[in-house]
GROMACS .gro file of C-alpha atoms in nm:
model
   90
    1MET     CA    1   5.430  -2.316   2.359
    2SER     CA    2   5.358  -1.967   2.479
    3GLY     CA    3   5.410  -1.834   2.126
    4ARG     CA    4   5.157  -2.081   1.995
    5LEU     CA    5   4.904  -1.976   2.258
    6ILE     CA    6   4.958  -1.610   2.174
    7SER     CA    7   4.909  -1.685   1.802
    8LEU     CA    8   4.589  -1.876   1.876
    9MET     CA    9   4.457  -1.598   2.097
   10THR     CA   10   4.546  -1.339   1.831
   11LEU     CA   11   4.368  -1.542   1.565
   12LEU     CA   12   4.060  -1.574   1.788
   13LEU     CA   13   4.068  -1.202   1.861
   14VAL     CA   14   4.086  -1.115   1.488
   15MET     CA   15   3.803  -1.357   1.406
   16SER     CA   16   3.594  -1.211   1.686
   17ALA     CA   17   3.661  -0.856   1.561
   18LEU     CA   18   3.568  -0.953   1.205
   19SER     CA   19   3.251  -1.120   1.328
   20LEU     CA   20   3.159  -0.806   1.522
   21ILE     CA   21   3.220  -0.587   1.218
   22ASN     CA   22   3.008  -0.818   1.002
   23SER     CA   23   2.719  -0.823   1.250
   24GLN     CA   24   2.724  -0.441   1.280
   25TYR     CA   25   2.720  -0.412   0.902
   26GLN     CA   26   2.425  -0.651   0.877
   27ALA     CA   27   2.238  -0.462   1.151
   28ARG     CA   28   2.289  -0.130   0.971
   29ARG     CA   29   2.184  -0.279   0.638
   30LEU     CA   30   1.869  -0.428   0.791
   31PHE     CA   31   1.788  -0.102   0.969
   32ILE     CA   32   1.813   0.092   0.642
   33GLU     CA   33   1.593  -0.168   0.472
   34LEU     CA   34   1.341  -0.138   0.756
   35GLU     CA   35   1.331   0.242   0.724
   36ARG     CA   36   1.273   0.212   0.348
   37ALA     CA   37   0.991  -0.036   0.404
   38GLN     CA   38   0.831   0.191   0.664
   39ALA     CA   39   0.854   0.489   0.429
   40ARG     CA   40   0.696   0.283   0.150
   41ALA     CA   41   0.418   0.169   0.386
   42LYS     CA   42   0.350   0.530   0.481
   43GLN     CA   43   0.334   0.628   0.113
   44LEU     CA   44   0.094   0.342   0.041
   45GLU     CA   45  -0.129   0.449   0.330
   46ILE     CA   46  -0.144   0.801   0.186
   47GLU     CA   47  -0.232   0.663  -0.158
   48TRP     CA   48  -0.498   0.437  -0.003
   49ALA     CA   49  -0.658   0.731   0.177
   50GLN     CA   50  -0.658   0.930  -0.148
   51LEU     CA   51  -0.819   0.641  -0.337
   52GLN     CA   52  -1.088   0.605  -0.071
   53LEU     CA   53  -1.160   0.978  -0.096
   54ASP     CA   54  -1.180   0.953  -0.475
   55GLN     CA   55  -1.411   0.653  -0.451
   56SER     CA   56  -1.645   0.826  -0.210
   57SER     CA   57  -1.665   1.135  -0.430
   58LEU     CA   58  -1.724   0.929  -0.745
   59ALA     CA   59  -1.998   0.722  -0.581
   60LYS     CA   60  -2.215   1.017  -0.477
   61HIS     CA   61  -2.571   0.991  -0.606
   62ALA     CA   62  -2.578   1.339  -0.761
   63ARG     CA   63  -2.259   1.274  -0.959
   64ILE     CA   64  -2.388   0.940  -1.086
   65GLU     CA   65  -2.721   1.095  -1.186
   66ALA     CA   66  -2.550   1.383  -1.366
   67SER     CA   67  -2.322   1.143  -1.548
   68ALA     CA   68  -2.618   0.924  -1.653
   69ARG     CA   69  -2.802   1.228  -1.787
   70ARG     CA   70  -2.500   1.369  -1.968
   71GLU     CA   71  -2.331   1.058  -2.109
   72LEU     CA   72  -2.622   0.814  -2.149
   73ASN     CA   73  -2.899   1.067  -2.218
   74MET     CA   74  -3.109   0.913  -1.942
   75VAL     CA   75  -3.406   1.095  -1.795
   76ALA     CA   76  -3.608   1.045  -1.480
   77VAL     CA   77  -3.921   0.832  -1.506
   78SER     CA   78  -4.241   1.035  -1.536
   79PRO     CA   79  -4.595   0.905  -1.471
   80GLU     CA   80  -4.700   0.959  -1.834
   81ARG     CA   81  -4.418   0.733  -1.958
   82THR     CA   82  -4.487   0.459  -1.705
   83GLN     CA   83  -4.654   0.142  -1.823
   84TYR     CA   84  -4.833  -0.083  -1.577
   85LEU     CA   85  -4.877  -0.455  -1.633
   86VAL     CA   86  -5.186  -0.618  -1.493
   87MET     CA   87  -5.210  -0.996  -1.454
   88GLY     CA   88  -5.492  -1.160  -1.648
   89ALA     CA   89  -5.526  -0.870  -1.892
   90ASN     CA   90  -5.520  -0.953  -2.264
   0.00000   0.00000   0.00000
């Protein structure tokens, strides 16, 4: 009976050791995955900041006006080119 108890205890010890090894492996794997996700999040934050900077520089009034003049051949409104509409006039 003592041999059977020793075998049972040995089996339990081996199963416990294998369970410990498996849980340590899973913890390491999850930690590596977490580090990768954090690095990706940091990279995305950097890209977001760059995109916000680009957007602010592209939305400046002077740049938009220069682009309208250059690409669309637009000019500023002058008083001699302005037409006024009066109600009741024929």
